[in-house]
PDB file of N, CA and C in Angstrom:
ATOM      1  N   UNK X  92     102.530 140.677  89.445  1.00 56.00           N
ATOM      2  CA  UNK X  92     102.374 140.270  87.782  1.00 56.00           C
ATOM      3  C   UNK X  92     103.268 139.528  86.854  1.00 56.00           C
ATOM      4  N   UNK X  93     104.689 140.396  87.842  1.00 67.00           N
ATOM      5  CA  UNK X  93     105.769 139.769  87.433  1.00 67.00           C
ATOM      6  C   UNK X  93     105.887 138.058  87.504  1.00 67.00           C
ATOM      7  N   UNK X  94     105.373 137.566  89.065  1.00 68.00           N
ATOM      8  CA  UNK X  94     105.495 136.663  89.373  1.00 68.00           C
ATOM      9  C   UNK X  94     104.943 135.729  88.465  1.00 68.00           C
ATOM     10  N   UNK X  95     103.508 136.310  87.884  1.00 65.00           N
ATOM     11  CA  UNK X  95     103.031 135.375  86.908  1.00 65.00           C
ATOM     12  C   UNK X  95     103.227 135.017  85.701  1.00 65.00           C
ATOM     13  N   UNK X  96     104.225 135.982  85.087  1.00 72.00           N
ATOM     14  CA  UNK X  96     104.523 136.396  83.824  1.00 72.00           C
ATOM     15  C   UNK X  96     105.567 135.098  83.816  1.00 72.00           C
ATOM     16  N   UNK X  97     106.312 134.990  84.978  1.00 73.00           N
ATOM     17  CA  UNK X  97     107.265 133.908  84.908  1.00 73.00           C
ATOM     18  C   UNK X  97     106.476 132.012  85.335  1.00 73.00           C
ATOM     19  N   UNK X  98     105.620 132.415  86.096  1.00 69.00           N
ATOM     20  CA  UNK X  98     104.824 131.321  86.317  1.00 69.00           C
ATOM     21  C   UNK X  98     104.737 130.612  85.089  1.00 69.00           C
ATOM     22  N   UNK X  99     104.093 131.523  84.273  1.00 71.00           N
ATOM     23  CA  UNK X  99     103.348 131.722  82.608  1.00 71.00           C
ATOM     24  C   UNK X  99     104.242 130.826  82.126  1.00 71.00           C
ATOM     25  N   UNK X 100     104.695 131.434  81.951  1.00 74.00           N
ATOM     26  CA  UNK X 100     106.306 131.595  81.042  1.00 74.00           C
ATOM     27  C   UNK X 100     106.869 129.463  81.529  1.00 74.00           C
ATOM     28  N   UNK X 101     107.023 129.294  82.779  1.00 75.00           N
ATOM     29  CA  UNK X 101     108.025 127.826  82.830  1.00 75.00           C
ATOM     30  C   UNK X 101     106.463 127.006  82.670  1.00 75.00           C
ATOM     31  N   UNK X 102     104.962 126.903  83.008  1.00 70.00           N
ATOM     32  CA  UNK X 102     104.410 126.230  82.430  1.00 70.00           C
ATOM     33  C   UNK X 102     104.207 125.633  81.087  1.00 70.00           C
ATOM     34  N   UNK X 103     104.530 127.347  80.023  1.00 71.00           N
ATOM     35  CA  UNK X 103     104.258 127.033  78.844  1.00 71.00           C
ATOM     36  C   UNK X 103     105.764 126.000  78.541  1.00 71.00           C
ATOM     37  N   UNK X 104     106.470 126.160  78.651  1.00 73.00           N
ATOM     38  CA  UNK X 104     107.757 126.117  78.490  1.00 73.00           C
ATOM     39  C   UNK X 104     107.683 124.132  79.232  1.00 73.00           C
ATOM     40  N   UNK X 105     107.433 123.732  80.095  1.00 72.00           N
ATOM     41  CA  UNK X 105     107.198 122.322  80.826  1.00 72.00           C
ATOM     42  C   UNK X 105     106.248 121.972  79.924  1.00 72.00           C
ATOM     43  N   UNK X 106     105.099 122.383  79.913  1.00 67.00           N
ATOM     44  CA  UNK X 106     104.284 121.637  78.684  1.00 67.00           C
ATOM     45  C   UNK X 106     104.534 120.955  77.649  1.00 67.00           C
ATOM     46  N   UNK X 107     105.247 122.195  77.225  1.00 68.00           N
ATOM     47  CA  UNK X 107     106.173 121.998  75.355  1.00 68.00           C
ATOM     48  C   UNK X 107     106.849 120.692  75.517  1.00 68.00           C
ATOM     49  N   UNK X 108     107.588 120.830  76.478  1.00 68.00           N
ATOM     50  CA  UNK X 108     108.784 119.719  76.863  1.00 68.00           C
ATOM     51  C   UNK X 108     107.826 118.540  77.021  1.00 68.00           C
ATOM     52  N   UNK X 109     106.810 118.260  77.564  1.00 65.00           N
ATOM     53  CA  UNK X 109     105.734 116.970  78.193  1.00 65.00           C
ATOM     54  C   UNK X 109     105.774 116.754  76.601  1.00 65.00           C
ATOM     55  N   UNK X 110     104.841 117.355  76.037  1.00 61.00           N
ATOM     56  CA  UNK X 110     104.437 117.437  74.629  1.00 61.00           C
ATOM     57  C   UNK X 110     104.642 116.838  74.120  1.00 61.00           C
ATOM     58  N   UNK X 111     105.974 117.367  73.689  1.00 65.00           N
ATOM     59  CA  UNK X 111     107.231 116.879  72.933  1.00 65.00           C
ATOM     60  C   UNK X 111     107.400 115.616  72.836  1.00 65.00           C
ATOM     61  N   UNK X 112     107.308 115.076  73.597  1.00 62.00           N
ATOM     62  CA  UNK X 112     108.013 113.818  74.153  1.00 62.00           C
ATOM     63  C   UNK X 112     107.029 113.018  74.042  1.00 62.00           C
ATOM     64  N   UNK X 113     105.783 113.086  74.101  1.00 55.00           N
ATOM     65  CA  UNK X 113     104.501 111.969  73.212  1.00 55.00           C
ATOM     66  C   UNK X 113     104.501 111.600  71.847  1.00 55.00           C
ATOM     67  N   UNK X 114     104.446 110.718  71.318  1.00 60.00           N
ATOM     68  CA  UNK X 114     103.894 111.146  69.780  1.00 60.00           C
ATOM     69  C   UNK X 114     102.372 111.293  69.397  1.00 60.00           C
ATOM     70  N   UNK X 115     101.714 111.216  70.586  1.00 65.00           N
ATOM     71  CA  UNK X 115     100.468 111.288  70.552  1.00 65.00           C
ATOM     72  C   UNK X 115      99.935 112.920  71.465  1.00 65.00           C
ATOM     73  N   UNK X 116      98.970 113.827  71.447  1.00 76.00           N
ATOM     74  CA  UNK X 116      98.552 115.017  72.330  1.00 76.00           C
ATOM     75  C   UNK X 116      98.868 114.479  72.960  1.00 76.00           C
ATOM     76  N   UNK X 117      99.412 114.675  74.369  1.00 81.00           N
ATOM     77  CA  UNK X 117      98.763 114.974  75.930  1.00 81.00           C
ATOM     78  C   UNK X 117      97.447 115.154  76.531  1.00 81.00           C
ATOM     79  N   UNK X 118      97.002 114.519  77.334  1.00 88.00           N
ATOM     80  CA  UNK X 118      95.446 114.683  77.010  1.00 88.00           C
ATOM     81  C   UNK X 118      95.569 115.228  79.096  1.00 88.00           C
ATOM     82  N   UNK X 119      95.081 117.028  78.896  1.00 90.00           N
ATOM     83  CA  UNK X 119      94.726 117.093  80.738  1.00 90.00           C
ATOM     84  C   UNK X 119      93.363 117.383  80.656  1.00 90.00           C
ATOM     85  N   UNK X 120      92.952 117.537  82.225  1.00 93.00           N
ATOM     86  CA  UNK X 120      92.233 117.916  82.957  1.00 93.00           C
ATOM     87  C   UNK X 120      92.118 118.767  83.429  1.00 93.00           C
ATOM     88  N   UNK X 121      91.064 120.032  83.970  1.00 92.00           N
ATOM     89  CA  UNK X 121      91.493 120.587  84.988  1.00 92.00           C
ATOM     90  C   UNK X 121      90.119 120.310  85.651  1.00 92.00           C
ATOM     91  N   UNK X 122      90.339 120.662  87.389  1.00 91.00           N
ATOM     92  CA  UNK X 122      88.738 120.308  87.908  1.00 91.00           C
ATOM     93  C   UNK X 122      89.545 122.203  88.874  1.00 91.00           C
ATOM     94  N   UNK X 123      88.218 122.678  88.887  1.00 90.00           N
ATOM     95  CA  UNK X 123      88.712 124.001  89.329  1.00 90.00           C
ATOM     96  C   UNK X 123      86.996 124.031  90.867  1.00 90.00           C
ATOM     97  N   UNK X 124      87.550 123.836  92.253  1.00 90.00           N
ATOM     98  CA  UNK X 124      86.935 124.363  93.230  1.00 90.00           C
ATOM     99  C   UNK X 124      87.319 125.200  93.418  1.00 90.00           C
ATOM    100  N   UNK X 125      86.390 126.239  94.006  1.00 82.00           N
ATOM    101  CA  UNK X 125      86.326 127.587  95.117  1.00 82.00           C
ATOM    102  C   UNK X 125      85.731 128.563  94.622  1.00 82.00           C
ATOM    103  N   UNK X 126      85.682 129.607  95.045  1.00 85.00           N
ATOM    104  CA  UNK X 126      85.289 130.571  94.666  1.00 85.00           C
ATOM    105  C   UNK X 126      85.475 131.188  92.958  1.00 85.00           C
ATOM    106  N   UNK X 127      84.589 132.452  92.604  1.00 84.00           N
ATOM    107  CA  UNK X 127      84.713 132.728  91.583  1.00 84.00           C
ATOM    108  C   UNK X 127      86.044 132.771  90.917  1.00 84.00           C
ATOM    109  N   UNK X 128      86.803 133.553  91.890  1.00 85.00           N
ATOM    110  CA  UNK X 128      88.359 133.947  91.106  1.00 85.00           C
ATOM    111  C   UNK X 128      89.233 132.615  90.542  1.00 85.00           C
ATOM    112  N   UNK X 129      88.945 131.578  91.629  1.00 84.00           N
ATOM    113  CA  UNK X 129      89.407 130.197  91.095  1.00 84.00           C
ATOM    114  C   UNK X 129      88.896 130.345  89.325  1.00 84.00           C
ATOM    115  N   UNK X 130      87.701 130.218  88.869  1.00 88.00           N
ATOM    116  CA  UNK X 130      87.016 130.087  87.544  1.00 88.00           C
ATOM    117  C   UNK X 130      87.918 131.255  86.477  1.00 88.00           C
ATOM    118  N   UNK X 131      88.611 131.833  86.705  1.00 89.00           N
ATOM    119  CA  UNK X 131      88.982 133.133  86.301  1.00 89.00           C
ATOM    120  C   UNK X 131      90.296 132.286  86.361  1.00 89.00           C
ATOM    121  N   UNK X 132      90.979 132.028  87.177  1.00 87.00           N
ATOM    122  CA  UNK X 132      92.780 131.463  87.195  1.00 87.00           C
ATOM    123  C   UNK X 132      92.651 130.383  86.318  1.00 87.00           C
ATOM    124  N   UNK X 133      91.435 128.915  86.370  1.00 89.00           N
ATOM    125  CA  UNK X 133      91.437 128.375  85.351  1.00 89.00           C
ATOM    126  C   UNK X 133      91.237 128.511  84.368  1.00 89.00           C
ATOM    127  N   UNK X 134      90.461 129.500  83.788  1.00 91.00           N
ATOM    128  CA  UNK X 134      90.517 130.260  82.387  1.00 91.00           C
ATOM    129  C   UNK X 134      91.728 130.447  81.946  1.00 91.00           C
ATOM    130  N   UNK X 135      92.545 131.313  82.616  1.00 88.00           N
ATOM    131  CA  UNK X 135      93.664 131.781  82.642  1.00 88.00           C
ATOM    132  C   UNK X 135      94.546 130.212  81.961  1.00 88.00           C
ATOM    133  N   UNK X 136      94.516 129.346  83.023  1.00 87.00           N
ATOM    134  CA  UNK X 136      95.603 127.965  82.838  1.00 87.00           C
ATOM    135  C   UNK X 136      94.951 127.383  81.373  1.00 87.00           C
ATOM    136  N   UNK X 137      94.061 126.980  81.401  1.00 89.00           N
ATOM    137  CA  UNK X 137      92.951 126.332  80.134  1.00 89.00           C
ATOM    138  C   UNK X 137      93.500 127.045  79.131  1.00 89.00           C
ATOM    139  N   UNK X 138      93.744 128.543  78.594  1.00 88.00           N
ATOM    140  CA  UNK X 138      94.053 128.739  77.890  1.00 88.00           C
ATOM    141  C   UNK X 138      95.983 128.540  77.648  1.00 88.00           C
ATOM    142  N   UNK X 139      96.566 128.803  78.790  1.00 84.00           N
ATOM    143  CA  UNK X 139      97.930 128.433  78.447  1.00 84.00           C
ATOM    144  C   UNK X 139      97.947 127.347  78.022  1.00 84.00           C
ATOM    145  N   UNK X 140      97.452 126.412  78.553  1.00 84.00           N
ATOM    146  CA  UNK X 140      97.590 124.697  78.151  1.00 84.00           C
ATOM    147  C   UNK X 140      97.130 124.742  76.859  1.00 84.00           C
ATOM    148  N   UNK X 141      95.997 125.235  76.149  1.00 84.00           N
ATOM    149  CA  UNK X 141      95.750 125.169  74.684  1.00 84.00           C
ATOM    150  C   UNK X 141      97.020 125.627  73.552  1.00 84.00           C
ATOM    151  N   UNK X 142      97.128 126.678  74.132  1.00 81.00           N
ATOM    152  CA  UNK X 142      98.270 127.635  73.614  1.00 81.00           C
ATOM    153  C   UNK X 142      99.590 126.182  73.462  1.00 81.00           C
ATOM    154  N   UNK X 143      99.465 126.050  74.186  1.00 78.00           N
ATOM    155  CA  UNK X 143     100.569 124.258  74.340  1.00 78.00           C
ATOM    156  C   UNK X 143     100.532 123.256  73.611  1.00 78.00           C
ATOM    157  N   UNK X 144      99.304 123.512  72.603  1.00 77.00           N
ATOM    158  CA  UNK X 144      98.942 121.957  72.284  1.00 77.00           C
ATOM    159  C   UNK X 144      98.240 120.724  72.424  1.00 77.00           C
ATOM    160  N   UNK X 145      97.982 120.850  73.661  1.00 84.00           N
ATOM    161  CA  UNK X 145      97.984 119.700  74.671  1.00 84.00           C
ATOM    162  C   UNK X 145      96.114 120.004  74.647  1.00 84.00           C
ATOM    163  N   UNK X 146      96.005 118.597  74.285  1.00 89.00           N
ATOM    164  CA  UNK X 146      93.826 118.363  74.158  1.00 89.00           C
ATOM    165  C   UNK X 146      93.523 118.364  75.898  1.00 89.00           C
ATOM    166  N   UNK X 147      92.538 119.423  75.779  1.00 93.00           N
ATOM    167  CA  UNK X 147      92.377 119.623  77.285  1.00 93.00           C
ATOM    168  C   UNK X 147      90.814 118.391  77.067  1.00 93.00           C
ATOM    169  N   UNK X 148      90.637 117.750  78.039  1.00 95.00           N
ATOM    170  CA  UNK X 148      89.040 116.483  78.250  1.00 95.00           C
ATOM    171  C   UNK X 148      88.470 116.693  79.177  1.00 95.00           C
ATOM    172  N   UNK X 149      87.250 116.787  79.834  1.00 93.00           N
ATOM    173  CA  UNK X 149      86.401 116.804  80.211  1.00 93.00           C
ATOM    174  C   UNK X 149      85.954 116.003  81.179  1.00 93.00           C
ATOM    175  N   UNK X 150      86.070 114.009  80.644  1.00 93.00           N
ATOM    176  CA  UNK X 150      86.261 113.240  81.630  1.00 93.00           C
ATOM    177  C   UNK X 150      88.347 112.979  81.733  1.00 93.00           C
ATOM    178  N   UNK X 151      88.116 112.854  83.570  1.00 89.00           N
ATOM    179  CA  UNK X 151      88.800 112.680  83.831  1.00 89.00           C
ATOM    180  C   UNK X 151      89.651 111.518  83.964  1.00 89.00           C
ATOM    181  N   UNK X 152      88.515 110.378  83.327  1.00 93.00           N
ATOM    182  CA  UNK X 152      89.421 109.238  82.753  1.00 93.00           C
ATOM    183  C   UNK X 152      89.913 109.181  81.561  1.00 93.00           C
ATOM    184  N   UNK X 153      90.144 110.369  80.996  1.00 93.00           N
ATOM    185  CA  UNK X 153      90.515 110.304  79.800  1.00 93.00           C
ATOM    186  C   UNK X 153      91.846 110.629  80.008  1.00 93.00           C
ATOM    187  N   UNK X 154      92.266 111.631  81.477  1.00 92.00           N
ATOM    188  CA  UNK X 154      93.165 112.762  80.958  1.00 92.00           C
ATOM    189  C   UNK X 154      94.297 111.898  81.549  1.00 92.00           C
ATOM    190  N   UNK X 155      95.638 112.423  80.957  1.00 87.00           N
ATOM    191  CA  UNK X 155      96.865 111.763  81.285  1.00 87.00           C
ATOM    192  C   UNK X 155      97.256 112.685  82.714  1.00 87.00           C
ATOM    193  N   UNK X 156      96.982 113.838  82.426  1.00 86.00           N
ATOM    194  CA  UNK X 156      97.287 115.160  83.744  1.00 86.00           C
ATOM    195  C   UNK X 156      96.260 115.558  84.207  1.00 86.00           C
ATOM    196  N   UNK X 157      95.742 115.587  85.899  1.00 90.00           N
ATOM    197  CA  UNK X 157      94.446 116.427  85.508  1.00 90.00           C
ATOM    198  C   UNK X 157      94.903 117.692  86.676  1.00 90.00           C
ATOM    199  N   UNK X 158      95.042 118.701  86.980  1.00 89.00           N
ATOM    200  CA  UNK X 158      94.990 120.339  87.613  1.00 89.00           C
ATOM    201  C   UNK X 158      93.924 120.384  88.554  1.00 89.00           C
ATOM    202  N   UNK X 159      94.072 120.729  89.912  1.00 90.00           N
ATOM    203  CA  UNK X 159      92.607 121.058  90.642  1.00 90.00           C
ATOM    204  C   UNK X 159      93.247 122.233  90.984  1.00 90.00           C
ATOM    205  N   UNK X 160      92.734 122.977  91.032  1.00 88.00           N
ATOM    206  CA  UNK X 160      92.757 124.294  91.111  1.00 88.00           C
ATOM    207  C   UNK X 160      91.847 124.575  92.825  1.00 88.00           C
ATOM    208  N   UNK X 161      92.329 125.205  93.279  1.00 87.00           N
ATOM    209  CA  UNK X 161      91.424 125.686  94.986  1.00 87.00           C
ATOM    210  C   UNK X 161      91.934 126.381  95.161  1.00 87.00           C
ATOM    211  N   UNK X 162      90.949 127.270  96.378  1.00 81.00           N
ATOM    212  CA  UNK X 162      91.356 127.986  96.828  1.00 81.00           C
ATOM    213  C   UNK X 162      92.424 127.964  98.210  1.00 81.00           C
ATOM    214  N   UNK X 163      93.428 129.046  98.370  1.00 70.00           N
ATOM    215  CA  UNK X 163      94.510 128.706  99.551  1.00 70.00           C
ATOM    216  C   UNK X 163      93.874 128.734 100.839  1.00 70.00           C
TER     217      UNK X 163
END
């Protein structure tokens, strides 16, 4: 649980830094592959990304960053 909190804090920090470098809103896409747990993890990530005021896009062609979430 502490590792997840540290990772979340790091994500928020890094995404805010990236978003602040851009004059426009950073666009991000997320692809979730695999088991239902991946869908839950992807929803958590999308919440973090949204909190960082990064635009979430459905079309990968519009994304500047694409995260692919898969089973290990």
